[in-house]
């Protein structure tokens, strides 16, 4: 299942994601990736995105065209400023063992829109070079959905967040309604894992994201995949 169908609009559409960056206590990369995945699905599952809701047409257009996601970073007043734009914010604390050194991961997902023109609060934010410490494994336990990252990608934390958001979205769209409801009740928690090459090649998953290779990657590349726990 690919995340990037052929684009047909003159101006591309995207879901913008903004990651909070506390320069003094950077969040862990894995926590940022999980928060981003949760924010994407939380926006999709929001009642405002449902038929009749104020976000529905924008979400529908974006899903029909290309589920592109762009990750930006903000701190201080710029982070506060973007909270006024339509979207949802997810905050995820670092595990207790890392809390002294690493801060809370926070990501806001915005209602999809054309990439030009952007609101000034988003336009001024940096896209490239978003990097967080790649230390430690996920602390999320018993999540309904697990996102696995292909080994050896060498991508930035921002790109990783976008790819995990793609995988979570495709899982949300593909899973049975009973699983989706269970995930909603669990606040769309996601566990992000980094399997070895042997583990990645040794099993199939219901959802795989193939990135088109427009940024950071050289050509179409399988980047992430997702699976979920079926009800007992």
Short mmCIF file of C-alpha atoms in Angstrom, two decimals:
data_model
loop_
_atom_site.label_atom_id
_atom_site.label_comp_id
_atom_site.label_asym_id
_atom_site.label_seq_id
_atom_site.Cartn_x
_atom_site.Cartn_y
_atom_site.Cartn_z
CA UNK A 1 0.00 0.00 0.00
CA UNK A 2 1.75 3.20 -1.13
CA UNK A 3 1.48 6.54 0.62
CA UNK A 4 2.07 8.70 -2.41
CA UNK A 5 -0.34 8.53 -5.37
CA UNK A 6 0.30 10.62 -8.46
CA UNK A 7 -0.40 14.29 -7.88
CA UNK A 8 -2.87 16.01 -10.21
CA UNK A 9 -3.25 19.52 -8.73
CA UNK A 10 -1.18 22.50 -9.93
CA UNK A 11 -0.39 23.42 -6.31
CA UNK A 12 0.48 20.45 -4.08
CA UNK A 13 -1.52 19.85 -0.92
CA UNK A 14 0.07 18.79 2.36
CA UNK A 15 -0.62 18.26 6.00
CA UNK A 16 1.81 20.49 7.87
CA UNK A 17 3.27 19.11 11.11
CA UNK A 18 5.11 21.37 13.53
CA UNK A 19 7.42 19.84 16.12
CA UNK A 20 8.19 21.72 19.31
CA UNK A 21 11.90 22.10 19.98
CA UNK A 22 13.08 22.91 23.48
CA UNK A 23 16.71 23.82 22.86
CA UNK A 24 17.63 23.14 26.49
CA UNK A 25 16.01 19.69 26.74
CA UNK A 26 15.53 18.19 23.31
CA UNK A 27 12.94 15.44 23.08
CA UNK A 28 14.07 11.99 21.99
CA UNK A 29 13.63 11.19 18.30
CA UNK A 30 11.47 8.13 18.98
CA UNK A 31 9.09 10.18 21.17
CA UNK A 32 8.80 12.83 18.45
CA UNK A 33 8.02 10.15 15.85
CA UNK A 34 5.32 8.62 18.05
CA UNK A 35 3.78 12.00 18.85
CA UNK A 36 3.70 12.88 15.15
CA UNK A 37 1.98 9.61 14.24
CA UNK A 38 -0.59 10.16 16.96
CA UNK A 39 -1.25 13.76 15.91
CA UNK A 40 -1.92 12.74 12.30
CA UNK A 41 -4.44 10.08 13.25
CA UNK A 42 -6.01 12.23 15.95
CA UNK A 43 -6.76 14.89 13.35
CA UNK A 44 -8.21 12.33 10.95
CA UNK A 45 -10.37 10.83 13.69
CA UNK A 46 -11.53 14.21 14.98
CA UNK A 47 -15.27 14.84 14.58
CA UNK A 48 -14.40 18.06 12.71
CA UNK A 49 -12.87 15.89 9.95
CA UNK A 50 -16.00 13.75 9.62
CA UNK A 51 -18.66 14.42 6.97
CA UNK A 52 -20.43 17.65 7.85
CA UNK A 53 -17.50 18.89 9.93
CA UNK A 54 -15.59 22.09 9.12
CA UNK A 55 -12.40 20.19 8.22
CA UNK A 56 -14.00 17.44 6.14
CA UNK A 57 -13.62 18.91 2.65
CA UNK A 58 -9.97 19.85 3.19
CA UNK A 59 -9.11 16.39 4.54
CA UNK A 60 -11.03 14.67 1.74
CA UNK A 61 -9.30 16.72 -0.99
CA UNK A 62 -5.87 16.04 0.49
CA UNK A 63 -6.51 12.30 0.80
CA UNK A 64 -7.77 12.14 -2.78
CA UNK A 65 -4.72 13.97 -4.17
CA UNK A 66 -1.62 13.00 -2.17
CA UNK A 67 -1.15 12.38 1.54
CA UNK A 68 1.99 14.47 1.64
CA UNK A 69 3.22 15.68 5.02
CA UNK A 70 5.75 18.44 5.72
CA UNK A 71 7.43 18.70 9.11
CA UNK A 72 8.59 22.04 10.50
CA UNK A 73 10.01 23.01 13.86
CA UNK A 74 9.24 25.81 16.27
CA UNK A 75 10.16 26.97 19.74
CA UNK A 76 9.17 29.73 22.10
CA UNK A 77 6.70 32.28 20.77
CA UNK A 78 6.60 30.68 17.31
CA UNK A 79 5.28 27.46 18.86
CA UNK A 80 2.67 29.46 20.75
CA UNK A 81 1.67 31.34 17.59
CA UNK A 82 0.87 28.20 15.55
CA UNK A 83 -1.56 26.94 18.20
CA UNK A 84 -4.08 29.48 16.82
CA UNK A 85 -4.24 27.66 13.46
CA UNK A 86 -6.78 24.80 13.00
CA UNK A 87 -5.32 21.47 14.06
CA UNK A 88 -4.57 19.18 17.00
CA UNK A 89 -1.56 18.99 19.32
CA UNK A 90 -0.18 15.84 20.93
CA UNK A 91 2.34 15.96 23.77
CA UNK A 92 4.22 12.86 24.89
CA UNK A 93 6.53 12.83 27.89
CA UNK A 94 9.94 11.22 27.88
CA UNK A 95 10.16 8.01 29.93
CA UNK A 96 11.14 8.45 33.57
CA UNK A 97 14.65 7.11 32.92
CA UNK A 98 15.31 9.85 30.34
CA UNK A 99 13.23 12.73 31.75
CA UNK A 100 16.18 14.49 33.42
CA UNK A 101 17.95 14.90 30.08
CA UNK A 102 15.15 14.93 27.49
CA UNK A 103 11.98 16.98 27.30
CA UNK A 104 8.43 16.29 26.24
CA UNK A 105 7.81 15.61 22.55
CA UNK A 106 5.04 17.83 21.19
CA UNK A 107 3.68 17.89 17.65
CA UNK A 108 0.79 19.84 16.15
CA UNK A 109 -0.88 18.52 13.00
CA UNK A 110 -2.70 21.12 10.89
CA UNK A 111 -5.70 20.80 8.64
CA UNK A 112 -4.36 19.95 5.13
CA UNK A 113 -4.16 22.79 2.62
CA UNK A 114 -2.23 23.85 -0.50
CA UNK A 115 1.45 24.37 0.25
CA UNK A 116 1.20 27.89 -1.18
CA UNK A 117 0.26 30.32 0.18
CA UNK A 118 0.84 29.30 3.80
CA UNK A 119 -0.29 31.21 6.88
CA UNK A 120 2.54 33.45 8.04
CA UNK A 121 2.88 31.47 11.28
CA UNK A 122 3.85 28.39 9.26
CA UNK A 123 5.67 30.04 6.39
CA UNK A 124 8.42 31.39 8.65
CA UNK A 125 9.23 27.99 10.18
CA UNK A 126 12.22 25.89 9.12
CA UNK A 127 11.56 22.63 7.24
CA UNK A 128 14.95 21.03 6.60
CA UNK A 129 17.46 19.84 9.17
CA UNK A 130 15.03 18.98 11.95
CA UNK A 131 17.00 16.62 14.16
CA UNK A 132 16.42 15.17 17.62
CA UNK A 133 18.60 12.75 19.65
CA UNK A 134 18.26 9.18 18.40
CA UNK A 135 18.71 7.67 21.88
CA UNK A 136 16.81 4.89 23.57
CA UNK A 137 13.92 2.69 22.52
CA UNK A 138 10.22 3.41 22.69
CA UNK A 139 8.73 3.44 26.17
CA UNK A 140 5.20 2.86 24.83
CA UNK A 141 3.82 -0.47 25.94
CA UNK A 142 0.75 -2.43 24.80
CA UNK A 143 -0.09 -0.03 21.98
CA UNK A 144 -2.79 -1.00 19.52
CA UNK A 145 -0.56 0.00 16.59
CA UNK A 146 3.15 -0.54 16.00
CA UNK A 147 5.08 1.35 13.34
CA UNK A 148 8.35 -0.20 12.16
CA UNK A 149 11.12 1.84 10.51
CA UNK A 150 13.25 0.35 7.75
CA UNK A 151 16.92 -0.05 8.74
CA UNK A 152 19.65 2.10 7.22
CA UNK A 153 17.52 4.98 5.93
CA UNK A 154 19.77 7.77 7.24
CA UNK A 155 16.94 10.32 7.26
CA UNK A 156 16.37 13.35 9.49
CA UNK A 157 14.07 13.27 12.49
CA UNK A 158 11.63 15.45 10.58
CA UNK A 159 11.46 13.02 7.68
CA UNK A 160 11.10 10.14 10.12
CA UNK A 161 8.16 11.87 11.80
CA UNK A 162 6.45 12.31 8.43
CA UNK A 163 6.98 8.67 7.47
CA UNK A 164 5.64 7.41 10.79
CA UNK A 165 2.65 9.69 10.29
CA UNK A 166 2.09 8.10 6.84
CA UNK A 167 2.21 4.60 8.29
CA UNK A 168 -0.17 5.45 11.13
CA UNK A 169 -2.61 7.04 8.69
CA UNK A 170 -2.62 4.04 6.36
CA UNK A 171 -3.13 1.74 9.33
CA UNK A 172 -6.06 3.86 10.51
CA UNK A 173 -7.63 3.70 7.05
CA UNK A 174 -7.08 -0.04 6.58
CA UNK A 175 -7.98 -1.49 9.97
CA UNK A 176 -11.42 -2.81 10.94
CA UNK A 177 -13.76 -0.35 12.65
CA UNK A 178 -13.60 -2.33 15.89
CA UNK A 179 -9.82 -1.88 16.03
CA UNK A 180 -10.09 1.80 15.10
CA UNK A 181 -12.48 2.40 17.98
CA UNK A 182 -10.17 0.60 20.41
CA UNK A 183 -7.28 2.74 19.18
CA UNK A 184 -9.33 5.92 19.65
CA UNK A 185 -10.13 4.97 23.25
CA UNK A 186 -6.37 4.42 23.78
CA UNK A 187 -5.66 8.01 22.59
CA UNK A 188 -4.10 6.63 19.38
CA UNK A 189 -0.92 5.58 21.16
CA UNK A 190 1.74 4.23 18.78
CA UNK A 191 4.90 2.26 19.41
CA UNK A 192 7.74 3.00 16.96
CA UNK A 193 10.35 0.26 16.55
CA UNK A 194 13.60 -0.01 14.61
CA UNK A 195 14.01 -3.64 13.50
CA UNK A 196 17.24 -5.13 12.23
CA UNK A 197 17.65 -5.97 8.55
CA UNK A 198 16.86 -9.59 9.29
CA UNK A 199 13.72 -8.68 11.23
CA UNK A 200 12.60 -6.23 8.54
CA UNK A 201 13.04 -8.80 5.78
CA UNK A 202 11.57 -11.70 7.69
CA UNK A 203 7.93 -10.68 8.04
CA UNK A 204 5.13 -8.99 6.09
CA UNK A 205 2.87 -6.28 7.52
CA UNK A 206 -0.58 -5.09 6.39
CA UNK A 207 0.67 -1.55 5.64
CA UNK A 208 3.91 -0.45 3.99
CA UNK A 209 4.85 3.13 3.11
CA UNK A 210 6.86 3.67 -0.06
CA UNK A 211 8.34 7.14 -0.20
CA UNK A 212 8.65 8.67 -3.67
CA UNK A 213 12.19 9.88 -3.04
CA UNK A 214 11.51 13.60 -3.53
CA UNK A 215 13.46 14.59 -0.41
CA UNK A 216 16.38 12.95 1.44
CA UNK A 217 15.97 9.55 -0.25
CA UNK A 218 17.33 8.56 -3.65
CA UNK A 219 14.30 7.16 -5.46
CA UNK A 220 11.28 5.16 -4.27
CA UNK A 221 12.06 3.52 -0.93
CA UNK A 222 10.10 1.46 1.56
CA UNK A 223 10.47 3.51 4.75
CA UNK A 224 7.95 2.36 7.34
CA UNK A 225 5.22 -0.17 7.86
CA UNK A 226 2.51 -0.73 10.45
CA UNK A 227 0.49 -3.47 12.06
CA UNK A 228 -2.16 -3.60 14.73
CA UNK A 229 -3.39 -5.92 17.43
CA UNK A 230 -6.66 -7.61 16.53
CA UNK A 231 -9.28 -8.08 19.26
CA UNK A 232 -9.02 -11.35 21.17
#
